[in-house]
C-alpha cells in the first residue's frame, strides 16, 4: 500500500468516528505519522477540522449506502439543470421528489447516528436537512459531501440560486410566489438563521480549541507523571545506596575499634 493511500484511510477512519473523539484520535494519528517520519502527512492530518454533529450525521449516509448517495447526487444535478432551463414540468416533479427524499435521508441519518451510539436532537436533524438541500443546490457542497468528509453545514443561501420566483412560476405554469411585501420577513428569517449558524460555528470552534487544549494538558500530565515516577525510582535507589553506605561505615568503624583495642592494651603493658 502506498503512503498516500494509507493517509487517506487514516483520514476516512477519523471522519467515520463520532465527533466527540475526533480531536484525540486526530492528534494521535498525526503523532504516529510524525514518528514514522512522514511530516507532510502528519501536518495534513493535524490540520483536519472536527465535523459538527450534523455534518458527521450527514456523512454517515454516504458511507452507509454509496449507491443511494449517488442517486441523490444525480437528483441534485437534474434539479440544477431544470432550474437553469426553467423547465416547469420537471421542476414540479423533481421538487416533490426532493422533499420526499431529503426527509427520508434525514431520518436515516438520525437512525445511523443512534446506531453508532451518538443520538442526535431534532435541531440536528433539521440541520441535516439543510445540508442535504445545499448538496442538491451547490456542486461544491455535493463534492464535499460525496467524499464523506464534510465538516460543517454550508452557509445559508447555498441551496438553489434560481433566476427569479416569477420566472420559475411562469415556467411552471403556476401563480407567482409571495410578493415583495414578504421579502423583508424572509430576509429577517434568513439573517436570523445565518446568525444562529455563525453562533453555533463559534461554539463548535471554542469546543474544538478547548478539547485540543485539554488533550495537550493530558499529554503534559502523562509526561510529568512519568518523570516523577523515574525520579522516585532514582531517589529510592539513592536512599538504598546511602543506607548501605552508612551500614558499611558502621561495620568499618566497629572493625577498626576491635582492631585497635588489643594493640592499645599491649602498648600499656
Coordinates of N, CA and C in Angstrom, one line a residue, residues 99-238:
X99 N -38.2 16.9 -1.7 CA -38.7 17.0 -0.3 C -38.9 15.6 0.3
X100 N -39.4 14.7 -0.5 CA -39.6 13.3 0.0 C -38.2 12.7 0.3
X101 N -37.3 12.8 -0.6 CA -36.0 12.1 -0.4 C -35.2 12.7 0.7
X102 N -35.2 14.0 0.8 CA -34.5 14.7 1.9 C -35.0 14.3 3.3
X103 N -36.4 14.3 3.4 CA -37.0 13.8 4.7 C -36.6 12.4 5.0
X104 N -36.6 11.5 4.0 CA -36.2 10.1 4.3 C -34.8 10.0 4.7
X105 N -33.9 10.7 4.0 CA -32.5 10.6 4.3 C -32.1 11.2 5.6
X106 N -32.8 12.3 6.0 CA -32.5 12.9 7.3 C -32.9 11.9 8.4
X107 N -34.1 11.3 8.2 CA -34.5 10.3 9.2 C -33.5 9.1 9.3
X108 N -33.0 8.7 8.1 CA -32.0 7.6 8.1 C -30.7 8.1 8.8
X109 N -30.3 9.3 8.6 CA -29.1 9.8 9.3 C -29.3 9.8 10.8
X110 N -30.5 10.1 11.3 CA -30.7 10.0 12.7 C -30.6 8.6 13.2
X111 N -31.2 7.7 12.4 CA -31.1 6.3 12.8 C -29.7 5.8 12.8
X112 N -28.9 6.1 11.8 CA -27.5 5.7 11.8 C -26.7 6.3 13.0
X113 N -27.0 7.5 13.3 CA -26.3 8.1 14.4 C -26.6 7.4 15.7
X114 N -27.9 7.1 15.9 CA -28.3 6.4 17.1 C -27.6 5.0 17.1
X115 N -27.6 4.4 16.0 CA -26.9 3.0 15.9 C -25.5 3.1 16.2
X116 N -24.8 4.2 15.9 CA -23.4 4.4 16.2 C -23.2 4.8 17.6
X117 N -24.2 5.0 18.4 CA -24.1 5.4 19.8 C -24.0 6.8 20.1
X118 N -24.5 7.6 19.1 CA -24.4 9.1 19.2 C -25.8 9.7 18.8
X119 N -26.8 9.6 19.7 CA -28.1 10.1 19.3 C -28.1 11.6 19.0
X120 N -28.9 12.1 18.1 CA -28.9 13.5 17.8 C -30.3 14.1 18.1
X121 N -30.4 15.4 18.2 CA -31.6 16.1 18.6 C -32.4 16.4 17.3
X122 N -33.6 16.9 17.5 CA -34.4 17.4 16.3 C -33.8 18.5 15.6
X123 N -33.1 19.4 16.4 CA -32.4 20.5 15.8 C -31.3 20.1 14.9
X124 N -30.6 19.0 15.3 CA -29.5 18.5 14.4 C -30.1 17.8 13.2
X125 N -31.3 17.2 13.4 CA -32.0 16.6 12.2 C -32.4 17.6 11.2
X126 N -32.9 18.8 11.7 CA -33.2 19.9 10.8 C -32.0 20.4 10.1
X127 N -30.9 20.5 10.8 CA -29.6 20.9 10.2 C -29.1 19.9 9.1
X128 N -29.4 18.6 9.3 CA -29.0 17.6 8.3 C -29.9 17.9 7.1
X129 N -31.1 18.2 7.2 CA -32.0 18.5 6.1 C -31.4 19.7 5.3
X130 N -31.0 20.8 6.1 CA -30.4 21.9 5.4 C -29.2 21.6 4.6
X131 N -28.3 20.7 5.2 CA -27.1 20.3 4.5 C -27.5 19.6 3.2
X132 N -28.5 18.7 3.3 CA -29.0 17.9 2.1 C -29.5 18.9 1.0
X133 N -30.3 19.9 1.4 CA -30.8 20.9 0.5 C -29.6 21.5 -0.2
X134 N -28.5 21.9 0.5 CA -27.4 22.5 -0.1 C -26.6 21.6 -1.0
X135 N -26.6 20.3 -0.6 CA -26.0 19.3 -1.5 C -26.7 19.3 -2.9
X136 N -28.0 19.4 -2.9 CA -28.7 19.4 -4.1 C -28.5 20.7 -4.9
X137 N -28.3 21.8 -4.2 CA -28.2 23.1 -4.9 C -26.8 23.5 -5.3
X138 N -25.8 23.0 -4.6 CA -24.4 23.5 -4.9 C -23.5 22.4 -5.2
X139 N -22.9 22.4 -6.4 CA -22.0 21.3 -6.8 C -20.8 21.1 -5.9
X140 N -20.3 22.3 -5.4 CA -19.1 22.2 -4.5 C -19.5 21.5 -3.2
X141 N -20.6 21.8 -2.6 CA -21.1 21.2 -1.4 C -21.3 19.7 -1.7
X142 N -21.9 19.4 -2.8 CA -22.1 18.0 -3.2 C -20.8 17.2 -3.3
X143 N -19.8 17.8 -3.8 CA -18.5 17.1 -3.9 C -17.9 16.9 -2.5
X144 N -18.0 17.9 -1.6 CA -17.6 17.7 -0.2 C -18.3 16.6 0.5
X145 N -19.6 16.6 0.3 CA -20.5 15.6 1.0 C -20.2 14.2 0.4
X146 N -20.0 14.1 -0.9 CA -19.7 12.8 -1.5 C -18.4 12.2 -1.0
X147 N -17.5 13.0 -0.5 CA -16.2 12.5 0.0 C -16.4 11.9 1.4
X148 N -17.5 12.2 2.0 CA -17.7 11.7 3.4 C -16.9 12.5 4.4
X149 N -16.4 13.7 4.0 CA -15.6 14.4 5.0 C -16.1 15.8 5.2
X150 N -17.4 16.0 5.0 CA -18.0 17.4 5.3 C -17.8 17.7 6.8
X151 N -17.4 18.9 7.0 CA -17.1 19.3 8.4 C -18.1 20.2 9.1
X152 N -18.9 20.9 8.2 CA -19.9 21.8 8.8 C -21.0 22.1 7.8
X153 N -22.1 22.6 8.3 CA -23.2 22.9 7.4 C -22.8 24.1 6.5
X154 N -23.1 24.1 5.2 CA -22.8 25.2 4.4 C -23.6 26.5 4.8
X155 N -23.1 27.6 4.4 CA -23.7 28.9 4.7 C -25.2 28.9 4.2
X156 N -26.0 29.7 4.8 CA -27.4 29.9 4.4 C -27.4 30.5 3.0
X157 N -28.2 30.0 2.1 CA -28.3 30.6 0.7 C -27.6 29.7 -0.3
X158 N -27.1 28.5 0.1 CA -26.4 27.7 -0.9 C -27.3 26.7 -1.6
X159 N -28.6 26.8 -1.3 CA -29.5 25.8 -1.9 C -29.6 25.9 -3.4
X160 N -30.6 26.7 -3.9 CA -30.8 26.8 -5.3 C -30.8 28.3 -5.7
X161 N -29.7 28.7 -6.4 CA -29.7 30.1 -6.9 C -30.5 30.2 -8.2
X162 N -31.8 30.2 -8.0 CA -32.7 30.2 -9.2 C -32.8 31.6 -9.7
X163 N -33.2 31.7 -11.0 CA -33.2 33.0 -11.7 C -34.1 34.0 -10.9
X164 N -35.4 33.8 -10.8 CA -36.3 34.6 -10.1 C -37.6 33.8 -9.8
X165 N -38.3 34.1 -8.7 CA -39.5 33.3 -8.4 C -40.6 33.5 -9.5
X166 N -40.7 34.7 -10.0 CA -41.7 34.9 -11.1 C -41.4 34.1 -12.3
X167 N -40.1 34.1 -12.7 CA -39.7 33.4 -13.9 C -40.0 31.9 -13.8
X168 N -39.6 31.4 -12.6 CA -39.8 29.9 -12.4 C -41.3 29.6 -12.3
X169 N -42.1 30.5 -11.7 CA -43.6 30.3 -11.7 C -44.2 30.3 -13.1
X170 N -43.7 31.3 -13.9 CA -44.2 31.3 -15.3 C -43.9 30.0 -16.0
X171 N -42.6 29.6 -15.8 CA -42.2 28.3 -16.5 C -43.0 27.1 -16.0
X172 N -43.3 27.1 -14.7 CA -44.1 26.0 -14.1 C -45.5 26.1 -14.4
X173 N -46.0 27.3 -14.9 CA -47.4 27.4 -15.2 C -48.2 27.6 -13.9
X174 N -47.6 28.2 -12.9 CA -48.4 28.4 -11.6 C -48.3 29.9 -11.3
X175 N -49.0 30.2 -10.2 CA -49.0 31.6 -9.8 C -47.7 32.0 -9.1
X176 N -47.3 33.2 -9.3 CA -46.0 33.6 -8.6 C -46.1 33.4 -7.1
X177 N -45.0 33.3 -6.5 CA -44.8 33.1 -5.1 C -45.1 34.4 -4.3
X178 N -44.8 34.4 -3.1 CA -45.0 35.6 -2.2 C -44.4 36.9 -2.9
X179 N -45.1 38.0 -2.8 CA -44.7 39.2 -3.4 C -43.6 39.9 -2.6
X180 N -43.2 41.1 -3.1 CA -42.2 41.9 -2.4 C -42.5 42.2 -1.0
X181 N -43.8 42.3 -0.6 CA -44.2 42.7 0.7 C -43.7 41.7 1.7
X182 N -43.4 40.4 1.3 CA -43.0 39.4 2.3 C -41.4 39.3 2.3
X183 N -40.8 40.0 1.4 CA -39.3 39.9 1.3 C -38.6 40.3 2.6
X184 N -39.0 41.4 3.2 CA -38.3 41.8 4.5 C -38.4 40.7 5.5
X185 N -39.6 40.0 5.6 CA -39.7 38.9 6.6 C -38.8 37.8 6.3
X186 N -38.7 37.4 5.0 CA -37.8 36.4 4.6 C -36.4 36.7 4.8
X187 N -36.1 38.0 4.6 CA -34.7 38.5 4.8 C -34.3 38.4 6.3
X188 N -35.3 38.8 7.1 CA -35.0 38.7 8.6 C -34.8 37.3 9.0
X189 N -35.7 36.4 8.5 CA -35.6 35.0 8.9 C -34.2 34.4 8.4
X190 N -33.8 34.8 7.2 CA -32.6 34.3 6.7 C -31.4 34.8 7.5
X191 N -31.5 36.1 7.9 CA -30.4 36.7 8.7 C -30.4 36.0 10.1
X192 N -31.6 35.7 10.7 CA -31.7 35.1 12.0 C -31.0 33.7 11.9
X193 N -31.3 33.0 10.8 CA -30.7 31.6 10.7 C -29.2 31.7 10.5
X194 N -28.8 32.7 9.7 CA -27.4 32.9 9.5 C -26.6 33.2 10.8
X195 N -27.2 34.1 11.6 CA -26.6 34.4 12.9 C -26.6 33.2 13.8
X196 N -27.7 32.4 13.8 CA -27.7 31.2 14.6 C -26.6 30.2 14.2
X197 N -26.4 30.1 12.8 CA -25.4 29.3 12.3 C -24.0 29.7 12.7
X198 N -23.8 31.1 12.6 CA -22.5 31.6 13.0 C -22.2 31.4 14.5
X199 N -23.2 31.6 15.3 CA -23.1 31.4 16.7 C -22.7 29.9 17.0
X200 N -23.4 29.0 16.3 CA -23.1 27.6 16.5 C -21.7 27.2 16.1
X201 N -21.3 27.8 15.0 CA -19.9 27.6 14.5 C -18.9 28.1 15.5
X202 N -19.2 29.3 16.1 CA -18.3 29.8 17.1 C -18.2 28.9 18.3
X203 N -19.4 28.4 18.7 CA -19.3 27.4 19.8 C -18.6 26.1 19.5
X204 N -18.8 25.7 18.3 CA -18.0 24.5 17.8 C -16.5 24.7 17.8
X205 N -16.1 25.9 17.4 CA -14.7 26.3 17.3 C -14.1 26.4 18.8
X206 N -14.9 27.0 19.7 CA -14.5 27.1 21.1 C -14.3 25.7 21.7
X207 N -15.3 24.8 21.4 CA -15.2 23.4 21.9 C -14.0 22.7 21.4
X208 N -13.8 22.9 20.0 CA -12.6 22.2 19.4 C -11.3 22.7 20.1
X209 N -11.2 24.0 20.3 CA -10.0 24.6 20.9 C -9.8 24.1 22.3
X210 N -11.0 24.0 23.1 CA -10.9 23.5 24.4 C -10.5 22.1 24.5
X211 N -11.0 21.3 23.6 CA -10.6 19.8 23.5 C -9.1 19.7 23.2
X212 N -8.7 20.5 22.3 CA -7.3 20.4 21.9 C -6.4 20.8 23.1
X213 N -6.8 21.9 23.8 CA -6.0 22.3 25.0 C -6.0 21.2 26.0
X214 N -7.2 20.6 26.2 CA -7.3 19.5 27.2 C -6.4 18.4 26.8
X215 N -6.4 18.0 25.5 CA -5.5 16.9 25.1 C -4.1 17.2 25.4
X216 N -3.6 18.4 25.0 CA -2.2 18.8 25.3 C -1.9 18.8 26.8
X217 N -2.9 19.2 27.6 CA -2.7 19.2 29.1 C -2.6 17.7 29.6
X218 N -3.4 16.8 29.0 CA -3.3 15.4 29.4 C -2.0 14.8 29.0
X219 N -1.4 15.2 27.9 CA -0.1 14.7 27.5 C 1.0 15.2 28.4
X220 N 0.9 16.5 28.8 CA 1.9 17.0 29.7 C 1.8 16.4 31.1
X221 N 0.5 16.1 31.5 CA 0.4 15.4 32.8 C 1.0 14.0 32.8
X222 N 0.8 13.3 31.6 CA 1.3 12.0 31.5 C 2.9 12.0 31.5
X223 N 3.4 13.0 30.8 CA 4.9 13.2 30.8 C 5.4 13.5 32.2
X224 N 4.7 14.4 32.9 CA 5.1 14.7 34.3 C 5.0 13.5 35.2
X225 N 4.0 12.8 35.1 CA 3.8 11.6 35.9 C 4.9 10.6 35.7
X226 N 5.3 10.4 34.4 CA 6.4 9.5 34.1 C 7.7 10.0 34.6
X227 N 7.9 11.3 34.6 CA 9.2 11.9 35.1 C 9.2 11.7 36.6
X228 N 8.1 12.0 37.3 CA 8.0 11.8 38.7 C 8.3 10.4 39.1
X229 N 7.7 9.4 38.4 CA 8.0 8.0 38.7 C 9.5 7.7 38.5
X230 N 10.1 8.2 37.5 CA 11.5 7.9 37.3 C 12.3 8.5 38.4
X231 N 12.0 9.8 38.8 CA 12.8 10.4 39.9 C 12.6 9.7 41.2
X232 N 11.4 9.2 41.4 CA 11.1 8.5 42.7 C 11.9 7.2 42.7
X233 N 12.0 6.5 41.5 CA 12.8 5.3 41.5 C 14.3 5.6 41.7
X234 N 14.8 6.7 41.1 CA 16.1 7.1 41.3 C 16.4 7.5 42.8
X235 N 15.4 8.1 43.4 CA 15.5 8.5 44.8 C 15.6 7.3 45.7
X236 N 14.7 6.3 45.4 CA 14.7 5.1 46.2 C 16.0 4.4 46.1
X237 N 16.6 4.3 44.9 CA 17.9 3.7 44.7 C 19.0 4.4 45.5
X238 N 18.9 5.8 45.4 CA 19.9 6.6 46.1 C 19.8 6.4 47.6

